[in-house]
Amino acid sequence: MTNVNMEYLSRAEAGLLVTILAYFLLNGAQLFETAVLVPKWTAAPPLSFQFFKKPYGADLKTFWIIAHSIHEITFILAIAFCWKIGPVRNGLLLLFAVHFVLRAWTLLYFAPNIIEFQAIANGKPSGADLLSRTRQWRILNYIRVGIFFAVSFGQIPLLVKLAGLKNA
């Protein structure tokens, strides 16, 4: 920890606190979607896909793009603000790597599938075993959301470490 003063520690603490709060807001939205919305649209496809039917169906794409973008900016800023504090920086880099893998999984599996489910709601012919595909999506989503929660809770000990450094 070279060239770390109280001002640096305060900025690092504030940056990490903001990203933790952003992550918990994101988790709240994920929890709501997982507990309330996902069971509705996965209940009995393709009929339950009416949830996505245009012109009034749900399309949460814009919300998730904006929410994740804001959060990822705050996460990267927290890493930058904590850069000189090795243990905190390394913890954040590890958590960001897990977050990055989750986002890649989202972009490679979850997003394309939900886009297809929305297309089916709006007239695209459905493929075979739609009920099995939506159940798998729902179960994997529980796992994904759980890991997102673990990443956000993993940031708390890093904030405590920063607070301890400030008070030392």
Short mmCIF file of N, CA and C in Angstrom, two decimals, residues 81-151:
data_model
loop_
_atom_site.label_atom_id
_atom_site.label_comp_id
_atom_site.label_asym_id
_atom_site.label_seq_id
_atom_site.Cartn_x
_atom_site.Cartn_y
_atom_site.Cartn_z
N PHE A 81 -10.45 2.88 -7.84
CA PHE A 81 -10.27 3.62 -6.59
C PHE A 81 -9.53 2.81 -5.53
N CYS A 82 -9.61 1.48 -5.63
CA CYS A 82 -8.97 0.61 -4.63
C CYS A 82 -7.65 0.02 -5.13
N TRP A 83 -7.17 0.49 -6.25
CA TRP A 83 -6.04 -0.13 -6.92
C TRP A 83 -4.79 -0.26 -6.04
N LYS A 84 -4.50 0.74 -5.24
CA LYS A 84 -3.28 0.74 -4.43
C LYS A 84 -3.40 -0.12 -3.16
N ILE A 85 -4.58 -0.65 -2.92
CA ILE A 85 -4.82 -1.44 -1.71
C ILE A 85 -4.93 -2.91 -2.14
N GLY A 86 -3.77 -3.55 -2.21
CA GLY A 86 -3.64 -4.89 -2.80
C GLY A 86 -4.71 -5.90 -2.44
N PRO A 87 -4.96 -6.18 -1.17
CA PRO A 87 -5.95 -7.21 -0.84
C PRO A 87 -7.37 -6.85 -1.31
N VAL A 88 -7.72 -5.59 -1.22
CA VAL A 88 -9.06 -5.15 -1.67
C VAL A 88 -9.12 -5.21 -3.19
N ARG A 89 -8.09 -4.68 -3.85
CA ARG A 89 -8.03 -4.72 -5.32
C ARG A 89 -8.13 -6.16 -5.81
N ASN A 90 -7.36 -7.06 -5.23
CA ASN A 90 -7.36 -8.45 -5.68
C ASN A 90 -8.70 -9.12 -5.45
N GLY A 91 -9.33 -8.81 -4.31
CA GLY A 91 -10.67 -9.35 -4.04
C GLY A 91 -11.67 -8.84 -5.06
N LEU A 92 -11.61 -7.55 -5.36
CA LEU A 92 -12.52 -6.98 -6.36
C LEU A 92 -12.28 -7.56 -7.75
N LEU A 93 -11.01 -7.76 -8.10
CA LEU A 93 -10.71 -8.35 -9.41
C LEU A 93 -11.26 -9.77 -9.51
N LEU A 94 -11.14 -10.54 -8.43
CA LEU A 94 -11.69 -11.89 -8.42
C LEU A 94 -13.21 -11.86 -8.56
N LEU A 95 -13.85 -11.00 -7.79
CA LEU A 95 -15.32 -10.90 -7.87
C LEU A 95 -15.75 -10.39 -9.24
N PHE A 96 -14.99 -9.45 -9.81
CA PHE A 96 -15.34 -8.96 -11.14
C PHE A 96 -15.19 -10.06 -12.19
N ALA A 97 -14.19 -10.92 -12.03
CA ALA A 97 -14.02 -12.04 -12.96
C ALA A 97 -15.23 -12.97 -12.88
N VAL A 98 -15.70 -13.25 -11.68
CA VAL A 98 -16.90 -14.09 -11.53
C VAL A 98 -18.09 -13.37 -12.16
N HIS A 99 -18.22 -12.08 -11.88
CA HIS A 99 -19.30 -11.28 -12.48
C HIS A 99 -19.23 -11.33 -14.01
N PHE A 100 -18.03 -11.19 -14.54
CA PHE A 100 -17.84 -11.22 -15.99
C PHE A 100 -18.28 -12.56 -16.58
N VAL A 101 -17.93 -13.66 -15.91
CA VAL A 101 -18.35 -14.99 -16.38
C VAL A 101 -19.88 -15.09 -16.35
N LEU A 102 -20.49 -14.57 -15.30
CA LEU A 102 -21.96 -14.58 -15.23
C LEU A 102 -22.59 -13.77 -16.36
N ARG A 103 -22.00 -12.63 -16.65
CA ARG A 103 -22.53 -11.80 -17.75
C ARG A 103 -22.36 -12.49 -19.09
N ALA A 104 -21.21 -13.17 -19.27
CA ALA A 104 -21.01 -13.92 -20.52
C ALA A 104 -22.04 -15.04 -20.62
N TRP A 105 -22.28 -15.74 -19.53
CA TRP A 105 -23.30 -16.80 -19.51
C TRP A 105 -24.66 -16.21 -19.86
N THR A 106 -24.96 -15.05 -19.31
CA THR A 106 -26.22 -14.37 -19.62
C THR A 106 -26.33 -14.08 -21.11
N LEU A 107 -25.27 -13.53 -21.68
CA LEU A 107 -25.31 -13.15 -23.09
C LEU A 107 -25.30 -14.35 -24.04
N LEU A 108 -24.69 -15.43 -23.60
CA LEU A 108 -24.60 -16.61 -24.47
C LEU A 108 -25.78 -17.57 -24.31
N TYR A 109 -26.40 -17.60 -23.14
CA TYR A 109 -27.47 -18.57 -22.92
C TYR A 109 -28.81 -17.89 -22.61
N PHE A 110 -28.86 -17.10 -21.57
CA PHE A 110 -30.14 -16.58 -21.09
C PHE A 110 -30.78 -15.61 -22.08
N ALA A 111 -30.03 -14.64 -22.54
CA ALA A 111 -30.59 -13.63 -23.46
C ALA A 111 -31.09 -14.25 -24.76
N PRO A 112 -30.30 -15.08 -25.46
CA PRO A 112 -30.81 -15.65 -26.70
C PRO A 112 -32.08 -16.49 -26.50
N ASN A 113 -32.15 -17.20 -25.41
CA ASN A 113 -33.33 -18.02 -25.15
C ASN A 113 -34.56 -17.17 -24.88
N ILE A 114 -34.41 -16.14 -24.06
CA ILE A 114 -35.57 -15.31 -23.77
C ILE A 114 -36.00 -14.53 -25.01
N ILE A 115 -35.05 -14.15 -25.84
CA ILE A 115 -35.41 -13.49 -27.11
C ILE A 115 -36.21 -14.46 -27.98
N GLU A 116 -35.81 -15.71 -28.01
CA GLU A 116 -36.57 -16.71 -28.77
C GLU A 116 -37.95 -16.92 -28.18
N PHE A 117 -38.06 -16.97 -26.84
CA PHE A 117 -39.36 -17.14 -26.20
C PHE A 117 -40.27 -15.96 -26.53
N GLN A 118 -39.70 -14.75 -26.57
CA GLN A 118 -40.49 -13.58 -26.94
C GLN A 118 -40.95 -13.68 -28.40
N ALA A 119 -40.09 -14.19 -29.26
CA ALA A 119 -40.45 -14.35 -30.68
C ALA A 119 -41.58 -15.38 -30.82
N ILE A 120 -41.53 -16.44 -30.04
CA ILE A 120 -42.59 -17.46 -30.07
C ILE A 120 -43.91 -16.83 -29.63
N ALA A 121 -43.88 -15.98 -28.62
CA ALA A 121 -45.09 -15.30 -28.16
C ALA A 121 -45.69 -14.44 -29.25
N ASN A 122 -44.83 -13.98 -30.16
CA ASN A 122 -45.29 -13.07 -31.21
C ASN A 122 -45.38 -13.73 -32.58
N GLY A 123 -45.55 -15.06 -32.58
CA GLY A 123 -45.87 -15.75 -33.83
C GLY A 123 -44.84 -16.68 -34.40
N LYS A 124 -43.62 -16.68 -33.94
CA LYS A 124 -42.61 -17.60 -34.45
C LYS A 124 -42.99 -19.02 -34.04
N PRO A 125 -42.87 -19.98 -34.94
CA PRO A 125 -43.19 -21.36 -34.56
C PRO A 125 -42.27 -21.84 -33.43
N SER A 126 -42.85 -22.59 -32.50
CA SER A 126 -42.06 -23.06 -31.37
C SER A 126 -41.40 -24.38 -31.70
N GLY A 127 -40.24 -24.60 -31.10
CA GLY A 127 -39.52 -25.84 -31.28
C GLY A 127 -40.04 -26.91 -30.35
N ALA A 128 -39.39 -28.03 -30.37
CA ALA A 128 -39.79 -29.16 -29.55
C ALA A 128 -39.41 -28.93 -28.08
N ASP A 129 -40.15 -29.56 -27.21
CA ASP A 129 -39.86 -29.62 -25.79
C ASP A 129 -39.70 -28.24 -25.15
N LEU A 130 -40.64 -27.37 -25.44
CA LEU A 130 -40.60 -26.01 -24.93
C LEU A 130 -40.70 -25.97 -23.40
N LEU A 131 -41.53 -26.84 -22.84
CA LEU A 131 -41.67 -26.88 -21.38
C LEU A 131 -40.35 -27.25 -20.71
N SER A 132 -39.66 -28.20 -21.25
CA SER A 132 -38.36 -28.61 -20.71
C SER A 132 -37.34 -27.48 -20.82
N ARG A 133 -37.34 -26.78 -21.94
CA ARG A 133 -36.40 -25.66 -22.13
C ARG A 133 -36.66 -24.53 -21.15
N THR A 134 -37.94 -24.22 -20.92
CA THR A 134 -38.23 -23.12 -19.98
C THR A 134 -37.93 -23.54 -18.54
N ARG A 135 -38.16 -24.81 -18.20
CA ARG A 135 -37.81 -25.29 -16.85
C ARG A 135 -36.30 -25.21 -16.65
N GLN A 136 -35.55 -25.62 -17.66
CA GLN A 136 -34.09 -25.55 -17.55
C GLN A 136 -33.64 -24.11 -17.40
N TRP A 137 -34.22 -23.21 -18.18
CA TRP A 137 -33.90 -21.79 -18.09
C TRP A 137 -34.16 -21.29 -16.67
N ARG A 138 -35.34 -21.64 -16.12
CA ARG A 138 -35.72 -21.20 -14.78
C ARG A 138 -34.74 -21.73 -13.72
N ILE A 139 -34.39 -23.01 -13.77
CA ILE A 139 -33.48 -23.60 -12.79
C ILE A 139 -32.09 -22.98 -12.89
N LEU A 140 -31.58 -22.85 -14.11
CA LEU A 140 -30.26 -22.22 -14.28
C LEU A 140 -30.28 -20.77 -13.83
N ASN A 141 -31.42 -20.10 -14.01
CA ASN A 141 -31.54 -18.72 -13.56
C ASN A 141 -31.43 -18.64 -12.04
N TYR A 142 -32.02 -19.61 -11.31
CA TYR A 142 -31.88 -19.63 -9.85
C TYR A 142 -30.39 -19.68 -9.47
N ILE A 143 -29.65 -20.53 -10.16
CA ILE A 143 -28.22 -20.66 -9.90
C ILE A 143 -27.49 -19.35 -10.20
N ARG A 144 -27.80 -18.78 -11.35
CA ARG A 144 -27.15 -17.53 -11.76
C ARG A 144 -27.43 -16.41 -10.77
N VAL A 145 -28.67 -16.26 -10.36
CA VAL A 145 -29.03 -15.20 -9.42
C VAL A 145 -28.34 -15.45 -8.07
N GLY A 146 -28.27 -16.70 -7.65
CA GLY A 146 -27.58 -17.02 -6.41
C GLY A 146 -26.11 -16.63 -6.46
N ILE A 147 -25.48 -16.87 -7.59
CA ILE A 147 -24.06 -16.49 -7.73
C ILE A 147 -23.91 -14.97 -7.76
N PHE A 148 -24.84 -14.28 -8.42
CA PHE A 148 -24.80 -12.81 -8.39
C PHE A 148 -24.91 -12.31 -6.94
N PHE A 149 -25.78 -12.92 -6.14
CA PHE A 149 -25.89 -12.54 -4.73
C PHE A 149 -24.59 -12.81 -4.01
N ALA A 150 -23.96 -13.94 -4.27
CA ALA A 150 -22.69 -14.27 -3.62
C ALA A 150 -21.62 -13.23 -3.96
N VAL A 151 -21.60 -12.78 -5.20
CA VAL A 151 -20.62 -11.75 -5.59
C VAL A 151 -20.88 -10.46 -4.82
#
